Coordinates of C-alpha atoms in Angstrom, one line a residue:
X1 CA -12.1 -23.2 13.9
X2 CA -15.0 -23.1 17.1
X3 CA -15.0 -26.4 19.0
X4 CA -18.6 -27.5 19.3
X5 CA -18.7 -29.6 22.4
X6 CA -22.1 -31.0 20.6
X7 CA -24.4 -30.7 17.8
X8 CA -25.6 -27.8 19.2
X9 CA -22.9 -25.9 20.3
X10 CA -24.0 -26.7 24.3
X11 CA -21.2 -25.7 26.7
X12 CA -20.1 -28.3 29.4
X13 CA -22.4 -26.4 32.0
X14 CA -25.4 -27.1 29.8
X15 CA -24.3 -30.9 28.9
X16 CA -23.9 -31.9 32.7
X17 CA -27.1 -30.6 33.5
X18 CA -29.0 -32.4 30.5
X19 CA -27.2 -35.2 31.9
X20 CA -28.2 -34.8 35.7
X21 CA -32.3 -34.4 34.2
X22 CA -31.9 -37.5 32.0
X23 CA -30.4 -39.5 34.9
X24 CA -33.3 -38.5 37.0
X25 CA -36.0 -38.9 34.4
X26 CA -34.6 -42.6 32.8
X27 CA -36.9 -45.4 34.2
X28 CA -35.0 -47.8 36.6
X29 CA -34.5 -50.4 34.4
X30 CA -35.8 -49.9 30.7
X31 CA -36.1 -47.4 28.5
X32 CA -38.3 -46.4 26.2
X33 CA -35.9 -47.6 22.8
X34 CA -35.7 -51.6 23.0
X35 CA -35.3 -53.1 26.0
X36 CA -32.0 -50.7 26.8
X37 CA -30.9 -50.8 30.6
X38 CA -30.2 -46.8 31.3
X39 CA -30.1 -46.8 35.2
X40 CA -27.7 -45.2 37.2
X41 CA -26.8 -46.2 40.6
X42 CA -27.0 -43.9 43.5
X43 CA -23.0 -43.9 44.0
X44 CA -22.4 -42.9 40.4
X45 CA -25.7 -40.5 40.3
X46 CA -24.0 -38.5 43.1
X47 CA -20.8 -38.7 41.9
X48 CA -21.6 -37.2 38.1
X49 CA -24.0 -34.7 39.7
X50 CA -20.9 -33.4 42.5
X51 CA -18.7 -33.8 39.2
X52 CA -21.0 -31.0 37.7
X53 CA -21.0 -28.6 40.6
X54 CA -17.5 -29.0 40.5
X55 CA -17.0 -27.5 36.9
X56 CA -19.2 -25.2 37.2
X57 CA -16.9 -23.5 40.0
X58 CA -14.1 -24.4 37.4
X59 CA -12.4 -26.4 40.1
X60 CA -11.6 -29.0 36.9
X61 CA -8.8 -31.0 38.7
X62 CA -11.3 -32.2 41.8
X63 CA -14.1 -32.8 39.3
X64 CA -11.5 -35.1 37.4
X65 CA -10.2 -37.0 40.5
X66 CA -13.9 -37.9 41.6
X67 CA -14.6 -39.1 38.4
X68 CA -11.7 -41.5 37.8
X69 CA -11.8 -42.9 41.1
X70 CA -15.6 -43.8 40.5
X71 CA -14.0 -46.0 37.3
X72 CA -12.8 -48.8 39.5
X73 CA -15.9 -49.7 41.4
X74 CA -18.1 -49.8 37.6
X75 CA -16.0 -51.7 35.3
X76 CA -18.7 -54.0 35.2
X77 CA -21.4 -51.7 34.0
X78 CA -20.6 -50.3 30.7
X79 CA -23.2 -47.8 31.0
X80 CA -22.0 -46.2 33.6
X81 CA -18.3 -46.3 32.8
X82 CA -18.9 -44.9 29.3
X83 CA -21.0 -41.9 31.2
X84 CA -18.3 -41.2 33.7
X85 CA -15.5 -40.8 30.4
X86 CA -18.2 -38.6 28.7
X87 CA -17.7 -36.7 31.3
X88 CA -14.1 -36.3 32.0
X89 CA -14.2 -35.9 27.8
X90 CA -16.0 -32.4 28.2
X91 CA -14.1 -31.6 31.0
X92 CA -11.1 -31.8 29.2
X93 CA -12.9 -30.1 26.3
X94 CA -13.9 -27.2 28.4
X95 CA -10.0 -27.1 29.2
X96 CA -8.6 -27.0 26.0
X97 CA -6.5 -30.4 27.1
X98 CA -7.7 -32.0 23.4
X99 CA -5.0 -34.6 23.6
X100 CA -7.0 -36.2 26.7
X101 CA -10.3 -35.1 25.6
X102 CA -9.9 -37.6 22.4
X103 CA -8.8 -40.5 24.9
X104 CA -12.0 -40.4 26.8
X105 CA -14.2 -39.7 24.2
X106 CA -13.1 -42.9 22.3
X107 CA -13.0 -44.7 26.0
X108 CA -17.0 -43.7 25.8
X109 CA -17.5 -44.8 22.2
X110 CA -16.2 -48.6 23.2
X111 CA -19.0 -48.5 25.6
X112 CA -21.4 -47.3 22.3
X113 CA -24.2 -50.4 22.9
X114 CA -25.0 -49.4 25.7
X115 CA -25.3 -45.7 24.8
X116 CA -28.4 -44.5 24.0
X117 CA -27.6 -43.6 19.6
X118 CA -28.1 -39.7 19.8
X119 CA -25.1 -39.9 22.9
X120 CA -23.5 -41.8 20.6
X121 CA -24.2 -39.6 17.2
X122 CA -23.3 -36.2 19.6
X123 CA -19.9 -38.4 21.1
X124 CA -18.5 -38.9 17.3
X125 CA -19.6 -35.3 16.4
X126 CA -17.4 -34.2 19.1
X127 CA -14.9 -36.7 18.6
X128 CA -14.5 -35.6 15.3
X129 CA -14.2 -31.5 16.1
X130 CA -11.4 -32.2 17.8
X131 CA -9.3 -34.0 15.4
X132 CA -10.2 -31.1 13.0
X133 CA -8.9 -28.9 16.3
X134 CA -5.4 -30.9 16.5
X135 CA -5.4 -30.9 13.0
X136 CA -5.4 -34.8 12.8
X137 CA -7.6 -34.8 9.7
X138 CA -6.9 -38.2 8.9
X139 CA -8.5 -39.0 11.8
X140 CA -11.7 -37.1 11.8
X141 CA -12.6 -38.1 7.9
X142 CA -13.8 -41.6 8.6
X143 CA -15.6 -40.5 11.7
X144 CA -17.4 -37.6 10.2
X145 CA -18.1 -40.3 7.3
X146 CA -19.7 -42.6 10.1
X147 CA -21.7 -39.6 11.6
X148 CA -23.4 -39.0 8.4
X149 CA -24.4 -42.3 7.7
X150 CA -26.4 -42.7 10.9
X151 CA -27.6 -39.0 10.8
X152 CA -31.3 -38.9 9.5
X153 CA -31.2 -34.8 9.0
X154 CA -27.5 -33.3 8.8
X155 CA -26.7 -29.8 9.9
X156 CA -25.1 -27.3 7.5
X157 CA -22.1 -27.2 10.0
X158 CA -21.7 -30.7 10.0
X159 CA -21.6 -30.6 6.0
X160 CA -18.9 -27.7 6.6
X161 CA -17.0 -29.8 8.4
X162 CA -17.1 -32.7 5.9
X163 CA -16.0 -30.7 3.3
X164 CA -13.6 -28.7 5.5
X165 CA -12.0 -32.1 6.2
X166 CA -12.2 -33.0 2.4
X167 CA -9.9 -29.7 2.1
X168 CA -7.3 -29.8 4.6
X169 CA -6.6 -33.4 3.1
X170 CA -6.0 -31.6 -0.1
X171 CA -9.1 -33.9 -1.4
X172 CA -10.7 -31.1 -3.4
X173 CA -12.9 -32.4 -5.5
X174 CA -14.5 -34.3 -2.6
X175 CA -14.8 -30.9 -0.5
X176 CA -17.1 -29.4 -3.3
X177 CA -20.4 -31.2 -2.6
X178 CA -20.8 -30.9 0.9
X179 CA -19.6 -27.4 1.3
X180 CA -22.5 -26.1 -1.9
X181 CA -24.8 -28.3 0.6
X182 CA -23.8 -26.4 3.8
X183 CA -24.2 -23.2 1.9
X184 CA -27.4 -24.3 0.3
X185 CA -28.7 -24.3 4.2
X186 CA -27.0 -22.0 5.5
X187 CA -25.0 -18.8 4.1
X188 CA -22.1 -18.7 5.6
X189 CA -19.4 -16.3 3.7
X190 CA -16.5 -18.1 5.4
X191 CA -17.5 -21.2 3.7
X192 CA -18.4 -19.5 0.5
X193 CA -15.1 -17.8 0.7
X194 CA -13.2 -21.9 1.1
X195 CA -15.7 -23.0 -1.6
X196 CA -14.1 -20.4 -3.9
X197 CA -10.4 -21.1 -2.5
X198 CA -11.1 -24.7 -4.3
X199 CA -12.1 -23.7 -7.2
X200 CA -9.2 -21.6 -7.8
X201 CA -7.1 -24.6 -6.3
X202 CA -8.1 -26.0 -9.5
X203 CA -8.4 -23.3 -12.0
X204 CA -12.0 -23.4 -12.5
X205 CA -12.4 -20.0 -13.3
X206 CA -16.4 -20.1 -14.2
X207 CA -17.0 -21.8 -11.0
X208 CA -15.5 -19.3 -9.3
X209 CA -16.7 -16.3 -10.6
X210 CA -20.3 -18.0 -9.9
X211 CA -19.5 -18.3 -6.6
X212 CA -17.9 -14.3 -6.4
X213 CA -21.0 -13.1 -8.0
X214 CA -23.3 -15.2 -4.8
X215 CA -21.1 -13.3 -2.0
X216 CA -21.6 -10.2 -4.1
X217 CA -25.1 -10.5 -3.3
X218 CA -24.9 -11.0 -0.1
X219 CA -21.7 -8.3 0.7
X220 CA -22.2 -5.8 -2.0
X221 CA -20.6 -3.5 0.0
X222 CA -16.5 -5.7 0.1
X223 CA -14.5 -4.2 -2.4
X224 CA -12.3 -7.4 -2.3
X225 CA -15.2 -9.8 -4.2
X226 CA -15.6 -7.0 -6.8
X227 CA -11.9 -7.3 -7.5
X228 CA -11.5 -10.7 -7.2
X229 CA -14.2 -11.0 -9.8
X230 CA -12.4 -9.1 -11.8
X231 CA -9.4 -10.7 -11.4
X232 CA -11.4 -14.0 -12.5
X233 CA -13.0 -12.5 -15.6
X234 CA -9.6 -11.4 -16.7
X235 CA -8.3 -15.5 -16.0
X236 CA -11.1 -16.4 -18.5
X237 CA -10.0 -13.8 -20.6
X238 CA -13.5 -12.2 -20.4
X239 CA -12.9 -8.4 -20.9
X240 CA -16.0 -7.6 -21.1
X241 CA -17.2 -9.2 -18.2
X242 CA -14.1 -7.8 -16.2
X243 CA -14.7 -3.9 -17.6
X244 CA -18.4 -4.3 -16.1
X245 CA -17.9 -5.7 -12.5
X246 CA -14.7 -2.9 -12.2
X247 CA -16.9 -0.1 -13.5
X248 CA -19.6 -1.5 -10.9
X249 CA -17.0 -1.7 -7.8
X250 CA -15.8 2.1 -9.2
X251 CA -19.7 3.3 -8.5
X252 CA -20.1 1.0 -5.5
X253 CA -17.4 1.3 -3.2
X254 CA -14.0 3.3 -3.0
X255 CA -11.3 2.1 -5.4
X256 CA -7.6 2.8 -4.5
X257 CA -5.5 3.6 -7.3
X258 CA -4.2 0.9 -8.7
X259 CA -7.5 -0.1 -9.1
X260 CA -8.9 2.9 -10.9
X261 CA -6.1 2.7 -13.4
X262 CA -7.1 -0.8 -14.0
X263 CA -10.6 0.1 -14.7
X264 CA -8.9 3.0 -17.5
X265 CA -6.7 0.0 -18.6
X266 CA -10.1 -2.3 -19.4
X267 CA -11.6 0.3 -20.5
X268 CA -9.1 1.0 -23.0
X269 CA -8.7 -2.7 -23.7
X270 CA -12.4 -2.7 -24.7
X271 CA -11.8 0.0 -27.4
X272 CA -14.0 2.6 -25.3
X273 CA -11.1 5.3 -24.7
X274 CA -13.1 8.6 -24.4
X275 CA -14.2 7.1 -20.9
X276 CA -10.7 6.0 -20.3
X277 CA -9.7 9.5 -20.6
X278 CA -12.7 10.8 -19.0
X279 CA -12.1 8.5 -15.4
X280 CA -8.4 9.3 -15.6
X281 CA -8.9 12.7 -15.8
X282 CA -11.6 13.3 -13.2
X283 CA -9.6 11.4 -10.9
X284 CA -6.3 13.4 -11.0
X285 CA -8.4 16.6 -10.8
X286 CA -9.5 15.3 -7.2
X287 CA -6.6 13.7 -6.5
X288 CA -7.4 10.0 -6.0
X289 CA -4.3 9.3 -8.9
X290 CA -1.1 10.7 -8.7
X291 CA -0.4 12.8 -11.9
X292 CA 2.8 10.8 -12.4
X293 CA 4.7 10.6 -15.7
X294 CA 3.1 7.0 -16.1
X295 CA -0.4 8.4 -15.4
X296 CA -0.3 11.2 -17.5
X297 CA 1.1 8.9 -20.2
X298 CA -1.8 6.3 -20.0
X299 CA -4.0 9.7 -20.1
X300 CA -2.5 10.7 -23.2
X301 CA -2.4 7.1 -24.7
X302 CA -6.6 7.1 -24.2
X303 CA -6.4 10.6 -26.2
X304 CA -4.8 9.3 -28.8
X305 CA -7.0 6.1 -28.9
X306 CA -10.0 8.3 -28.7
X307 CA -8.2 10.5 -31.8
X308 CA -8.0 13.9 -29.9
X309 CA -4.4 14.3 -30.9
X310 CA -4.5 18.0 -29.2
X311 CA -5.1 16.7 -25.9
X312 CA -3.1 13.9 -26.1
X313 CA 0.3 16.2 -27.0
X314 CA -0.7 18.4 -23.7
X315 CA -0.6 15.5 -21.7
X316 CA 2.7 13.4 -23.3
X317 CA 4.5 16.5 -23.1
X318 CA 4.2 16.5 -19.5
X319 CA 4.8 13.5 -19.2
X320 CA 7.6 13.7 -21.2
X321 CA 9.4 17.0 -18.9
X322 CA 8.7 15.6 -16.0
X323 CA 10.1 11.8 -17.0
X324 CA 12.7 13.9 -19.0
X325 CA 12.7 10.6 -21.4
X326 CA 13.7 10.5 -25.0
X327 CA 10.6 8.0 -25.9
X328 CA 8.3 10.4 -24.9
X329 CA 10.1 13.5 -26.5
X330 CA 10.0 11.5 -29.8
X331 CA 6.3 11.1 -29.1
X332 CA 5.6 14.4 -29.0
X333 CA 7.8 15.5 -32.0
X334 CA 6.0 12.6 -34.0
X335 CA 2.5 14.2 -32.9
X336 CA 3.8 17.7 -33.7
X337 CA 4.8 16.7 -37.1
X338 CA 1.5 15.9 -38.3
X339 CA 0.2 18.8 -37.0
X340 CA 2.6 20.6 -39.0
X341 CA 4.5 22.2 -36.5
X342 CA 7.8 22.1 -38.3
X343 CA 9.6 24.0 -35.7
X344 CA 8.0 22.5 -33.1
X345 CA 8.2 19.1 -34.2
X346 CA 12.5 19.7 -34.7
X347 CA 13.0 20.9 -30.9
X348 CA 11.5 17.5 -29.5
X349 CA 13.1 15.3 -31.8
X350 CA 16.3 16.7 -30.8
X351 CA 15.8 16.8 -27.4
X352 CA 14.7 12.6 -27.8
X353 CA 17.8 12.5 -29.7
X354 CA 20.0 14.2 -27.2
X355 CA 18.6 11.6 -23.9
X356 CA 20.7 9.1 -26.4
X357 CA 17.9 6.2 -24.7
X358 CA 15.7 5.9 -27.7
X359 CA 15.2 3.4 -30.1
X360 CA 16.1 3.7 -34.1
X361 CA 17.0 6.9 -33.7
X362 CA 17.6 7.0 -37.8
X363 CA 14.0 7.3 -37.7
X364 CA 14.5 10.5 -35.7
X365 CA 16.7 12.0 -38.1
X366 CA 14.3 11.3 -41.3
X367 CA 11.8 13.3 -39.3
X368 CA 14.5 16.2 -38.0
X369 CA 15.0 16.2 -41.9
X370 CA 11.4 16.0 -43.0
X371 CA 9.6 18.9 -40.7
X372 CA 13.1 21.1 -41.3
X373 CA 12.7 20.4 -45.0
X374 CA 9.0 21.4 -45.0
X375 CA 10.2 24.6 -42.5
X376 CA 12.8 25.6 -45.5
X377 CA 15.1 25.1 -43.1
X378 CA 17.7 23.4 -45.3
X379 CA 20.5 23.7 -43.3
X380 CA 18.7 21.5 -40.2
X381 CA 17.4 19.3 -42.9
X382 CA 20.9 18.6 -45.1
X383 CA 22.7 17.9 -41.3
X384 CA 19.3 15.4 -40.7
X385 CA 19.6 13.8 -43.8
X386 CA 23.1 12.8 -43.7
X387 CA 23.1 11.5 -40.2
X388 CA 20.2 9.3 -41.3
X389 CA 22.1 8.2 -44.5
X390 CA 24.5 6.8 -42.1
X391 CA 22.4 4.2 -41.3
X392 CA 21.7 0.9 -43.5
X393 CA 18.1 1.0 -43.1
X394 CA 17.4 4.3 -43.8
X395 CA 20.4 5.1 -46.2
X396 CA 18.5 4.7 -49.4
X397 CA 15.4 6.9 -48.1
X398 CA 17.7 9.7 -46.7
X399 CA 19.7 9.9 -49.9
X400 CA 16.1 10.9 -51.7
X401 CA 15.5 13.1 -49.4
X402 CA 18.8 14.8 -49.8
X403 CA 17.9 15.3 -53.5
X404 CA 15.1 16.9 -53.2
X405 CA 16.7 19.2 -50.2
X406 CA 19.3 20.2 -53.0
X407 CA 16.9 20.2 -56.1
X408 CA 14.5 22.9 -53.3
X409 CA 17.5 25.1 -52.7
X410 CA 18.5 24.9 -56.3
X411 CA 15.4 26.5 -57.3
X412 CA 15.4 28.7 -54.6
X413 CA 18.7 29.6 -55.4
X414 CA 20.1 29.1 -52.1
X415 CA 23.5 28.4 -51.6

């Protein structure tokens, strides 16, 4: 997180010489707000202004040691005292020592009455940075709290760093108003980005997609919103939603390929499979997917959907030599015997049957039985039949078929 050394992001350099002009332009003894002594004695005027040319040479250690041993000779004005530890505060700021930079800048704010109330609004801003800096959020709550409720006209920063506060205290709920107000004034797609870390904090899924679809907007060209979005959409079990900001991410920027088999996945989820196919397809043909046994399975699975049974057995077959897996082999047989491809249909049951890593394979042996039968290849069909009939869920069915295997060769008089 940037350190602001003020409202306005002034460096020290600036500070001490807004300092050195308001010294010189405050009226000797009263000041324009109510009857408020602002002078400066000589002593102390020289002192802040030798201070100054001292840190702007970054000779910090001599600006320090003509600082402190002005403290002893104005304890008794408060003014003066609380602008000599405003400025040790910023020159501890400017080198990174936060631990001492908080000391002084609370050793100003005791001195506050006599400060003139935009000193003291900048002093608590500051004070406040740098317990968000040490990570002493604890700390900076109550004084950020303070700072608003004297400010007329809040930055968006400031509101960032409210709800940033809010955040690291795990005080969600209470981080959501100020950071939609900071973004309100002032796009920022870090903030939108911890705005939408909340929300998923607490699973409010619409919420974030609404604040997904505002950096969209803004970074149409980040890859990571578009699939984040998606990734929301899916949480809210939106497939509709998700299929249309993936297919807008596919035409907008470059997908990798997980991604572009997510978008056949949706696509397929959303009962449109002819595109599934189509985006799978085009995208092995220039190479952006790998055409792996899943792939080319997933292809042939959006062929099927889409009821171009052809296409699909070109694909599983593929799939199916290059996985050499007995699923897939049982696949194609399945597909082959309602083509009527007897012969076919036999060889990649077989070949499913012989992997030995399938599932029922009685069911394999009714169909063995059924495209040899239909082949008049009795034989193949008789040996089918009886393996099946040694299973208890498919005895009855493959005792029928052997039947009408024997009543076929009967009339064919084969032997």
């Amino acid at each position: 997180m940037r350190i602001y050394l003020d409202r306005s992001g002034l460096t020290i350099t600036y500070l001490f010489a807004v300092l050195v002009v308001v010294i010189m332009t405050f009226p000797q003894t009263v000041n324009a707000e109510k009857k408020k002594n602002y002078s400066v004695s000589p002593g102390t005027y020289k002192v802040l202004t030798t201070s100054r040319k001292l840190s702007d040479e970054s000779r910090y250690s001599e600006a320090i040691n003509i600082l402190k041993k002005q403290l002893p000779t104005i304890l008794q004005n408060q003014y003066e005292t609380a602008l000599i530890h405003q400025h040790l505060a910023y020159i501890y700021l400017e080198q990174k020592n936060y631990s001492k930079a908080v000391a002084e800048l609370e050793a100003t704010l005791k001195g506050s009455d006599t400060l003139p109330p935009d000193s003291i609004q900048s002093l608590r801003y500051n004070l406040a940075q740098v317990f968000m800096q040490t990570e002493q959020y604890g700390k900076a709550l109550p004084i950020i709290n303070q700072w608003f409720k004297q400010e007329k006209k809040p930055t968006a920063d400031a509101y960032y760093l409210k709800g940033l506060a809010y955040y690291k205290l795990n005080q969600f709920s209470s981080a959501v108003a100020p950071l939609k107000k900071a973004i309100a004034l002032s796009p920022h797609e870090d903030w939108s980005v911890l705005l939408l870390s909340i929300h998923l904090e607490q699973k409010h899924y619409r919420k974030a997609a609404v604040v997904l679809n505002h950096l969209l907007d803004l970074y149409p060209g980040k890859k990571k919103y578009w699939l984040h979005l998606t990734d929301v959409y899916l949480m809210l079990k939106d497939y509709a939603k998700a299929l249309a900001t993936l297919k807008l991410a596919y035409t907008s920027v470059s997908l990798e390929e997980k991604d572009i088999l997510r978008l056949a996945q949706l696509y397929l989820h959303n009962a449109i499979p002819l595109t599934a196919a189509e985006v799978l397809s085009t995208n092995m043909q220039n190479k952006n997917i790998k055409s792996n046994a899943a792939n080319l399975e997933l292809l042939a699975n959006s062929w099927a959907m889409a009821r171009e049974h052809k296409k699909e057995l070109k694909y599983l077959q593929q799939a199916a030599t290059m996985k050499d897996d007995g699923r897939l082999y049982k696949r194609c047989g399945q597909i082959l015997l309602q083509m009527e491809r007897w012969n076919e249909a036999i060889v990649m049951l077989k070949k499913g049957l012989a992997k030995g890593d399938i599932k029922q394979p009685q069911q394999s042996y009714l169909l063995i039985g059924i495209a040899a039968y239909n082949a008049n290849n009795f034989k193949t069909a008789t040996w089918a039949f009886t393996q099946a009939g040694k299973y208890k869920k498919t005895k009855k069915t493959a005792e029928n078929w052997l039947q009408q295997v024997n009543q076929k060769m009967n009339e064919l008089k084969i032997s």
